[in-house]
C-alpha cells in the first residue's frame, strides 16, 4: 500500500502511530533513553530519537502540547540524520569523562586512605579552650571541641567553620590533613576535636572573630550521616513549619535559632539582675495546683493520685503568700493555658516571669513595671555578643524609654472608635467590650510605642482585681502593649480585704474553699499589694521581631503539638 501524502492530510486523516513508534515534542520532551515510547513522555529532538531508537517503526512529532502527533516530515528526518553522529560523539565523550572521573576519584580515595593522620608529639601540648576565648589564645597551640557548622573542600585545602555553642571559628586544613580520607568524607554536624594555632587574618580576608585556626591535627568524635540522611536533607529552611517543628532538635543548631535562645537566656539573666538590684527574692512555686487564676476555660486538668488537679495558669496566688515571709518576690516558672485562641502569640505552655510587691500603690506598680522592662533591655544590650544578635535579627529595634505612654481602657475605646477600628461584632466599641487581639494590635502598631493600658472593667478581668477608688466599674489593672505583638504583660493591684475578695469569687462563681491559703493572706496581716506577669516568648517576639512566639520557645507547645 502506498504511503499517505502527509502534507495533504487533515487532522482526522493522520494515520494512527503503528506499534514501536517513537514520539517527539520539542516543547515538553526530554532527550533521555528512559522516554520516547509513549505519547505522554516524548523525546525532545528528532536527532536523539534516531540515535537512541535507530530501529523504530516510525517517528511521530507534535509541534505543541495541544496539537496531534504527526509522522515526521522527510526534511526533518534528513536534518535529524545529520545530527545523529555528533550526538553519538558527545555521549561517548561524556561517558569516557565519567569513567575517567570515577577512576580518578577511586585513585584519590585510595591515596587518601593511605594517609594516616597522627599528632606531631614535638609540638607544644595544646591548651583546651572554648571558641569564645579564641582571641586571648591566638598564637598558642589549642584544642577545641565542637561541631562542623560549615565545610568547603577546595583543591589541596579544606575550610571548616566549627561551632561549640560559645561561638564560631573558621579552621583551615592543608596538605595531608586536607587530602586525608576522613577529611574528604567529613560531613556537616560531625563532632570533632581540632588541634592547632589561631592566627589573626591578613587585611582583606574575613571570618568570624577576624582569625582562623590552622589545624595541625584533628580527631572525629562522632561522624554525622551524609547523603540521604545528611542534616541538610532533614532541615530545610523552606520546609513547612510543622515539618521544621518535628525536626526542632536539629533545627535548633541553625544560627538564627541558636541566636534566639542565646538572647532568651540573656533576657532571663537581665530580669534576675534587675530583680536582685531591686531586692526581690526568687521563689519557685508549684506547677501542679488545685486552684485557677485566670478563668476555668483555659485549665489543663490532670488526675493527681485520683484527685482533681491542674497545671498552673499563673504563680500569682502563691507569690502573694510569700510577701509576709520574704517581702517582694518574683519567679520564672512555666504557666499552662489550654488556649482556645490559636494565634501567633498563644502557647499552651510558656515561661512566665511574675512578680509581687507589698505595700505599694497602683502608680508604684506602673512605675515598677516600666522600670523593670527598660532596665532589663538596657542590661541585655550591654552584652556586645547579645547586642550583635539583636541587631542582626531586628535591625530596627529601639530600646524603650521611660516613661511609657499611659492610656486608660476608656480612652483606648475612644481612640479605636475615632480610628474606625470595630469591636468583635463589627460595631463601635462600647464600655465593657473586650479589646480583642486584632484591634489591640492595630492600635499598638499605629501608636508604635510601648503603652500601659489601664483601668479595665471589672467584668472582663479576674476575680482578684482591686477596684479603682474613684470608679468602681473599673479595676486597678494594667496591660503592657508593645508594637508588633500587643500585650506582653498583665498585672493589677489585688483585693486585700477578705469580704471584697469573697464578692469577687461569687461574681465569677468560684468556690472559695480551696483558696483558704490564699484567703488567709487577707486575714493574717493583710496589706495593699500588686503584681504582674510577663510573657517571656512575647517579649522575645517583640525584641527580635519574630512573627510568632513559637519561634521563641525551645520546644513550643500549642494545639496539636506536644512533641518532640
Ligand atoms: O494576662 P495574664 O493572663 O495574667 C496573669 O496570668 C496574671 N495572673 C499575672 C500576674 O499578675 N502575676 O498573663 C500574663 C502574661 C500576658 O501578658 C502574656 O504576655 C503572657 O502572660 N501570656 C501568654 N503567653 C503565651 N501564650 C499564652 N497562651 C499566654 N497567656 C498569657
PDB file of N, CA and C and ligand atoms in Angstrom, residues 293-294 298 313-317 319-320 335-339 341 343 345-356 461-462 464-465 478-480 486-492 494 530-539 549 557, ligand 1:
ATOM      1  N   UNK A 293      -6.568  30.661  88.300  1.00  0.00           N
ATOM      2  CA  UNK A 293      -6.236  32.080  88.470  1.00  0.00           C
ATOM      3  C   UNK A 293      -6.897  32.912  87.374  1.00  0.00           C
ATOM      4  N   UNK A 294      -6.802  32.416  86.144  1.00  0.00           N
ATOM      5  CA  UNK A 294      -7.232  33.236  85.009  1.00  0.00           C
ATOM      6  C   UNK A 294      -8.411  32.628  84.251  1.00  0.00           C
ATOM      7  N   UNK A 298      -9.387  27.841  80.419  1.00  0.00           N
ATOM      8  CA  UNK A 298      -8.062  27.508  79.878  1.00  0.00           C
ATOM      9  C   UNK A 298      -7.266  26.601  80.822  1.00  0.00           C
ATOM     10  N   UNK A 313      -1.873  28.126  85.820  1.00  0.00           N
ATOM     11  CA  UNK A 313      -2.038  29.167  84.783  1.00  0.00           C
ATOM     12  C   UNK A 313      -1.167  30.366  85.107  1.00  0.00           C
ATOM     13  N   UNK A 314      -0.825  30.494  86.390  1.00  0.00           N
ATOM     14  CA  UNK A 314      -0.051  31.659  86.858  1.00  0.00           C
ATOM     15  C   UNK A 314       0.356  31.362  88.293  1.00  0.00           C
ATOM     16  N   UNK A 315       1.531  31.820  88.688  1.00  0.00           N
ATOM     17  CA  UNK A 315       2.002  31.573  90.060  1.00  0.00           C
ATOM     18  C   UNK A 315       1.590  32.691  91.004  1.00  0.00           C
ATOM     19  N   UNK A 316       0.823  33.623  90.484  1.00  0.00           N
ATOM     20  CA  UNK A 316       0.478  34.829  91.249  1.00  0.00           C
ATOM     21  C   UNK A 316      -0.011  34.553  92.670  1.00  0.00           C
ATOM     22  N   UNK A 317      -0.986  33.640  92.806  1.00  0.00           N
ATOM     23  CA  UNK A 317      -1.589  33.429  94.122  1.00  0.00           C
ATOM     24  C   UNK A 317      -0.542  32.946  95.119  1.00  0.00           C
ATOM     25  N   UNK A 319       2.721  33.586  94.890  1.00  0.00           N
ATOM     26  CA  UNK A 319       3.639  34.708  95.159  1.00  0.00           C
ATOM     27  C   UNK A 319       3.045  35.598  96.250  1.00  0.00           C
ATOM     28  N   UNK A 320       1.723  35.806  96.172  1.00  0.00           N
ATOM     29  CA  UNK A 320       1.083  36.658  97.182  1.00  0.00           C
ATOM     30  C   UNK A 320       1.337  36.122  98.588  1.00  0.00           C
ATOM     31  N   UNK A 335       3.889  28.507  82.825  1.00  0.00           N
ATOM     32  CA  UNK A 335       2.443  28.587  83.009  1.00  0.00           C
ATOM     33  C   UNK A 335       1.798  27.839  81.858  1.00  0.00           C
ATOM     34  N   UNK A 336       0.607  27.342  82.095  1.00  0.00           N
ATOM     35  CA  UNK A 336      -0.062  26.488  81.109  1.00  0.00           C
ATOM     36  C   UNK A 336      -1.457  27.026  80.811  1.00  0.00           C
ATOM     37  N   UNK A 337      -1.793  27.080  79.556  1.00  0.00           N
ATOM     38  CA  UNK A 337      -3.130  27.540  79.167  1.00  0.00           C
ATOM     39  C   UNK A 337      -3.656  26.630  78.069  1.00  0.00           C
ATOM     40  N   UNK A 338      -4.812  26.010  78.353  1.00  0.00           N
ATOM     41  CA  UNK A 338      -5.475  25.227  77.300  1.00  0.00           C
ATOM     42  C   UNK A 338      -6.195  26.258  76.433  1.00  0.00           C
ATOM     43  N   UNK A 339      -5.429  26.933  75.604  1.00  0.00           N
ATOM     44  CA  UNK A 339      -5.917  28.093  74.862  1.00  0.00           C
ATOM     45  C   UNK A 339      -6.931  27.716  73.795  1.00  0.00           C
ATOM     46  N   UNK A 341      -7.588  30.243  71.762  1.00  0.00           N
ATOM     47  CA  UNK A 341      -7.128  31.146  70.693  1.00  0.00           C
ATOM     48  C   UNK A 341      -5.896  30.556  70.016  1.00  0.00           C
ATOM     49  N   UNK A 343      -3.512  31.592  67.915  1.00  0.00           N
ATOM     50  CA  UNK A 343      -2.914  32.738  67.233  1.00  0.00           C
ATOM     51  C   UNK A 343      -1.407  32.632  67.310  1.00  0.00           C
ATOM     52  N   UNK A 345       0.470  34.391  68.922  1.00  0.00           N
ATOM     53  CA  UNK A 345       1.068  34.796  70.192  1.00  0.00           C
ATOM     54  C   UNK A 345       0.581  33.954  71.372  1.00  0.00           C
ATOM     55  N   UNK A 346      -0.123  32.851  71.082  1.00  0.00           N
ATOM     56  CA  UNK A 346      -0.597  31.989  72.164  1.00  0.00           C
ATOM     57  C   UNK A 346       0.089  30.630  72.164  1.00  0.00           C
ATOM     58  N   UNK A 347       0.581  30.251  73.322  1.00  0.00           N
ATOM     59  CA  UNK A 347       1.180  28.925  73.504  1.00  0.00           C
ATOM     60  C   UNK A 347       0.375  28.196  74.575  1.00  0.00           C
ATOM     61  N   UNK A 348       0.502  26.875  74.623  1.00  0.00           N
ATOM     62  CA  UNK A 348      -0.157  26.119  75.694  1.00  0.00           C
ATOM     63  C   UNK A 348       0.731  26.104  76.931  1.00  0.00           C
ATOM     64  N   UNK A 349       2.024  26.248  76.707  1.00  0.00           N
ATOM     65  CA  UNK A 349       2.969  26.334  77.828  1.00  0.00           C
ATOM     66  C   UNK A 349       3.918  27.484  77.531  1.00  0.00           C
ATOM     67  N   UNK A 350       4.084  28.371  78.493  1.00  0.00           N
ATOM     68  CA  UNK A 350       5.019  29.478  78.270  1.00  0.00           C
ATOM     69  C   UNK A 350       5.772  29.808  79.561  1.00  0.00           C
ATOM     70  N   UNK A 351       6.858  30.523  79.421  1.00  0.00           N
ATOM     71  CA  UNK A 351       7.671  30.864  80.591  1.00  0.00           C
ATOM     72  C   UNK A 351       7.207  32.210  81.121  1.00  0.00           C
ATOM     73  N   UNK A 352       6.701  32.171  82.335  1.00  0.00           N
ATOM     74  CA  UNK A 352       6.030  33.324  82.920  1.00  0.00           C
ATOM     75  C   UNK A 352       6.959  33.928  83.982  1.00  0.00           C
ATOM     76  N   UNK A 353       7.328  35.168  83.754  1.00  0.00           N
ATOM     77  CA  UNK A 353       8.119  35.883  84.768  1.00  0.00           C
ATOM     78  C   UNK A 353       7.101  36.703  85.562  1.00  0.00           C
ATOM     79  N   UNK A 354       6.937  36.379  86.845  1.00  0.00           N
ATOM     80  CA  UNK A 354       5.905  37.058  87.634  1.00  0.00           C
ATOM     81  C   UNK A 354       6.531  37.673  88.879  1.00  0.00           C
ATOM     82  N   UNK A 355       5.976  38.803  89.280  1.00  0.00           N
ATOM     83  CA  UNK A 355       6.491  39.456  90.491  1.00  0.00           C
ATOM     84  C   UNK A 355       5.318  39.961  91.310  1.00  0.00           C
ATOM     85  N   UNK A 356       5.541  40.088  92.618  1.00  0.00           N
ATOM     86  CA  UNK A 356       4.504  40.565  93.532  1.00  0.00           C
ATOM     87  C   UNK A 356       5.158  41.496  94.536  1.00  0.00           C
ATOM     88  N   UNK A 461     -12.241  41.262  83.812  1.00  0.00           N
ATOM     89  CA  UNK A 461     -10.982  40.903  84.477  1.00  0.00           C
ATOM     90  C   UNK A 461     -11.218  39.857  85.566  1.00  0.00           C
ATOM     91  N   UNK A 462     -10.124  39.370  86.157  1.00  0.00           N
ATOM     92  CA  UNK A 462     -10.222  38.237  87.091  1.00  0.00           C
ATOM     93  C   UNK A 462     -10.806  38.624  88.445  1.00  0.00           C
ATOM     94  N   UNK A 464      -9.745  38.556  91.412  1.00  0.00           N
ATOM     95  CA  UNK A 464      -8.906  39.083  92.493  1.00  0.00           C
ATOM     96  C   UNK A 464      -8.546  40.569  92.334  1.00  0.00           C
ATOM     97  N   UNK A 465      -9.026  41.213  91.284  1.00  0.00           N
ATOM     98  CA  UNK A 465      -8.529  42.570  90.994  1.00  0.00           C
ATOM     99  C   UNK A 465      -9.214  43.654  91.823  1.00  0.00           C
ATOM    100  N   UNK A 478      -3.541  46.620  84.595  1.00  0.00           N
ATOM    101  CA  UNK A 478      -2.700  47.162  83.522  1.00  0.00           C
ATOM    102  C   UNK A 478      -2.254  46.055  82.576  1.00  0.00           C
ATOM    103  N   UNK A 479      -2.247  46.361  81.302  1.00  0.00           N
ATOM    104  CA  UNK A 479      -1.600  45.507  80.289  1.00  0.00           C
ATOM    105  C   UNK A 479      -0.506  46.359  79.657  1.00  0.00           C
ATOM    106  N   UNK A 480       0.652  45.761  79.427  1.00  0.00           N
ATOM    107  CA  UNK A 480       1.681  46.498  78.672  1.00  0.00           C
ATOM    108  C   UNK A 480       1.568  46.045  77.220  1.00  0.00           C
ATOM    109  N   UNK A 486       1.592  43.264  70.698  1.00  0.00           N
ATOM    110  CA  UNK A 486       0.469  43.628  71.564  1.00  0.00           C
ATOM    111  C   UNK A 486       0.835  43.349  73.006  1.00  0.00           C
ATOM    112  N   UNK A 487      -0.077  42.693  73.732  1.00  0.00           N
ATOM    113  CA  UNK A 487       0.107  42.518  75.179  1.00  0.00           C
ATOM    114  C   UNK A 487       1.294  41.616  75.519  1.00  0.00           C
ATOM    115  N   UNK A 488       2.209  42.155  76.301  1.00  0.00           N
ATOM    116  CA  UNK A 488       3.329  41.318  76.763  1.00  0.00           C
ATOM    117  C   UNK A 488       3.281  41.129  78.276  1.00  0.00           C
ATOM    118  N   UNK A 489       2.496  41.963  78.949  1.00  0.00           N
ATOM    119  CA  UNK A 489       2.434  41.910  80.409  1.00  0.00           C
ATOM    120  C   UNK A 489       1.010  42.191  80.871  1.00  0.00           C
ATOM    121  N   UNK A 490       0.577  41.446  81.907  1.00  0.00           N
ATOM    122  CA  UNK A 490      -0.716  41.731  82.525  1.00  0.00           C
ATOM    123  C   UNK A 490      -0.509  41.809  84.024  1.00  0.00           C
ATOM    124  N   UNK A 491      -1.056  42.835  84.654  1.00  0.00           N
ATOM    125  CA  UNK A 491      -0.878  42.943  86.103  1.00  0.00           C
ATOM    126  C   UNK A 491      -2.000  43.730  86.733  1.00  0.00           C
ATOM    127  N   UNK A 492      -1.975  43.796  88.072  1.00  0.00           N
ATOM    128  CA  UNK A 492      -3.011  44.564  88.774  1.00  0.00           C
ATOM    129  C   UNK A 492      -2.670  44.693  90.253  1.00  0.00           C
ATOM    130  N   UNK A 494      -4.224  43.889  93.931  1.00  0.00           N
ATOM    131  CA  UNK A 494      -5.072  42.766  94.348  1.00  0.00           C
ATOM    132  C   UNK A 494      -6.041  43.220  95.450  1.00  0.00           C
ATOM    133  N   UNK A 530       0.347  44.332  94.858  1.00  0.00           N
ATOM    134  CA  UNK A 530       0.044  44.142  93.439  1.00  0.00           C
ATOM    135  C   UNK A 530       1.186  43.436  92.743  1.00  0.00           C
ATOM    136  N   UNK A 531       0.927  43.014  91.533  1.00  0.00           N
ATOM    137  CA  UNK A 531       1.973  42.298  90.795  1.00  0.00           C
ATOM    138  C   UNK A 531       1.587  42.149  89.341  1.00  0.00           C
ATOM    139  N   UNK A 532       2.367  41.367  88.642  1.00  0.00           N
ATOM    140  CA  UNK A 532       2.181  41.259  87.186  1.00  0.00           C
ATOM    141  C   UNK A 532       2.885  40.014  86.665  1.00  0.00           C
ATOM    142  N   UNK A 533       2.529  39.646  85.456  1.00  0.00           N
ATOM    143  CA  UNK A 533       3.174  38.527  84.780  1.00  0.00           C
ATOM    144  C   UNK A 533       3.656  38.968  83.408  1.00  0.00           C
ATOM    145  N   UNK A 534       4.887  38.593  83.086  1.00  0.00           N
ATOM    146  CA  UNK A 534       5.467  38.929  81.768  1.00  0.00           C
ATOM    147  C   UNK A 534       5.569  37.650  80.949  1.00  0.00           C
ATOM    148  N   UNK A 535       5.113  37.689  79.730  1.00  0.00           N
ATOM    149  CA  UNK A 535       5.228  36.519  78.853  1.00  0.00           C
ATOM    150  C   UNK A 535       6.590  36.566  78.161  1.00  0.00           C
ATOM    151  N   UNK A 536       7.468  35.651  78.570  1.00  0.00           N
ATOM    152  CA  UNK A 536       8.844  35.667  78.030  1.00  0.00           C
ATOM    153  C   UNK A 536       8.860  35.577  76.503  1.00  0.00           C
ATOM    154  N   UNK A 537       8.064  34.659  75.957  1.00  0.00           N
ATOM    155  CA  UNK A 537       8.106  34.451  74.499  1.00  0.00           C
ATOM    156  C   UNK A 537       7.561  35.667  73.756  1.00  0.00           C
ATOM    157  N   UNK A 538       6.592  36.364  74.387  1.00  0.00           N
ATOM    158  CA  UNK A 538       6.059  37.570  73.723  1.00  0.00           C
ATOM    159  C   UNK A 538       7.084  38.692  73.757  1.00  0.00           C
ATOM    160  N   UNK A 539       7.810  38.805  74.863  1.00  0.00           N
ATOM    161  CA  UNK A 539       8.853  39.838  74.926  1.00  0.00           C
ATOM    162  C   UNK A 539       9.926  39.530  73.874  1.00  0.00           C
ATOM    163  N   UNK A 549       5.395  33.731  68.550  1.00  0.00           N
ATOM    164  CA  UNK A 549       6.048  33.371  69.815  1.00  0.00           C
ATOM    165  C   UNK A 549       6.577  31.937  69.757  1.00  0.00           C
ATOM    166  N   UNK A 557       4.736  24.303  72.614  1.00  0.00           N
ATOM    167  CA  UNK A 557       3.519  23.511  72.777  1.00  0.00           C
ATOM    168  C   UNK A 557       2.338  24.399  72.416  1.00  0.00           C
TER     169      UNK A 557
HETATM  170  O1  LIG B   1      -2.554  38.489  81.488  1.00  0.00           O
HETATM  171  P1  LIG B   1      -2.235  37.170  82.108  1.00  0.00           P
HETATM  172  O2  LIG B   1      -3.216  36.078  81.916  1.00  0.00           O
HETATM  173  O3  LIG B   1      -2.041  37.497  83.651  1.00  0.00           O
HETATM  174  C1  LIG B   1      -1.829  36.574  84.623  1.00  0.00           C
HETATM  175  O4  LIG B   1      -1.675  35.380  84.483  1.00  0.00           O
HETATM  176  C2  LIG B   1      -1.607  37.202  85.963  1.00  0.00           C
HETATM  177  N1  LIG B   1      -2.073  36.263  86.973  1.00  0.00           N
HETATM  178  C3  LIG B   1      -0.142  37.506  86.106  1.00  0.00           C
HETATM  179  C4  LIG B   1       0.182  38.170  87.407  1.00  0.00           C
HETATM  180  O5  LIG B   1      -0.397  39.205  87.680  1.00  0.00           O
HETATM  181  N2  LIG B   1       1.079  37.597  88.158  1.00  0.00           N
HETATM  182  O6  LIG B   1      -0.833  36.682  81.616  1.00  0.00           O
HETATM  183  C5  LIG B   1       0.310  37.462  81.797  1.00  0.00           C
HETATM  184  C6  LIG B   1       1.167  37.471  80.548  1.00  0.00           C
HETATM  185  C7  LIG B   1       0.474  38.045  79.326  1.00  0.00           C
HETATM  186  O7  LIG B   1       0.588  39.444  79.304  1.00  0.00           O
HETATM  187  C8  LIG B   1       1.234  37.414  78.210  1.00  0.00           C
HETATM  188  O8  LIG B   1       2.446  38.083  77.981  1.00  0.00           O
HETATM  189  C9  LIG B   1       1.558  36.051  78.765  1.00  0.00           C
HETATM  190  O9  LIG B   1       1.459  36.125  80.170  1.00  0.00           O
HETATM  191  N3  LIG B   1       0.612  35.045  78.257  1.00  0.00           N
HETATM  192  C10 LIG B   1       0.890  34.153  77.293  1.00  0.00           C
HETATM  193  N4  LIG B   1       1.983  33.966  76.545  1.00  0.00           N
HETATM  194  C11 LIG B   1       1.972  32.968  75.627  1.00  0.00           C
HETATM  195  N5  LIG B   1       0.910  32.150  75.431  1.00  0.00           N
HETATM  196  C12 LIG B   1      -0.220  32.312  76.162  1.00  0.00           C
HETATM  197  N6  LIG B   1      -1.234  31.481  75.967  1.00  0.00           N
HETATM  198  C13 LIG B   1      -0.267  33.354  77.140  1.00  0.00           C
HETATM  199  N7  LIG B   1      -1.191  33.786  78.018  1.00  0.00           N
HETATM  200  C14 LIG B   1      -0.637  34.809  78.689  1.00  0.00           C
END
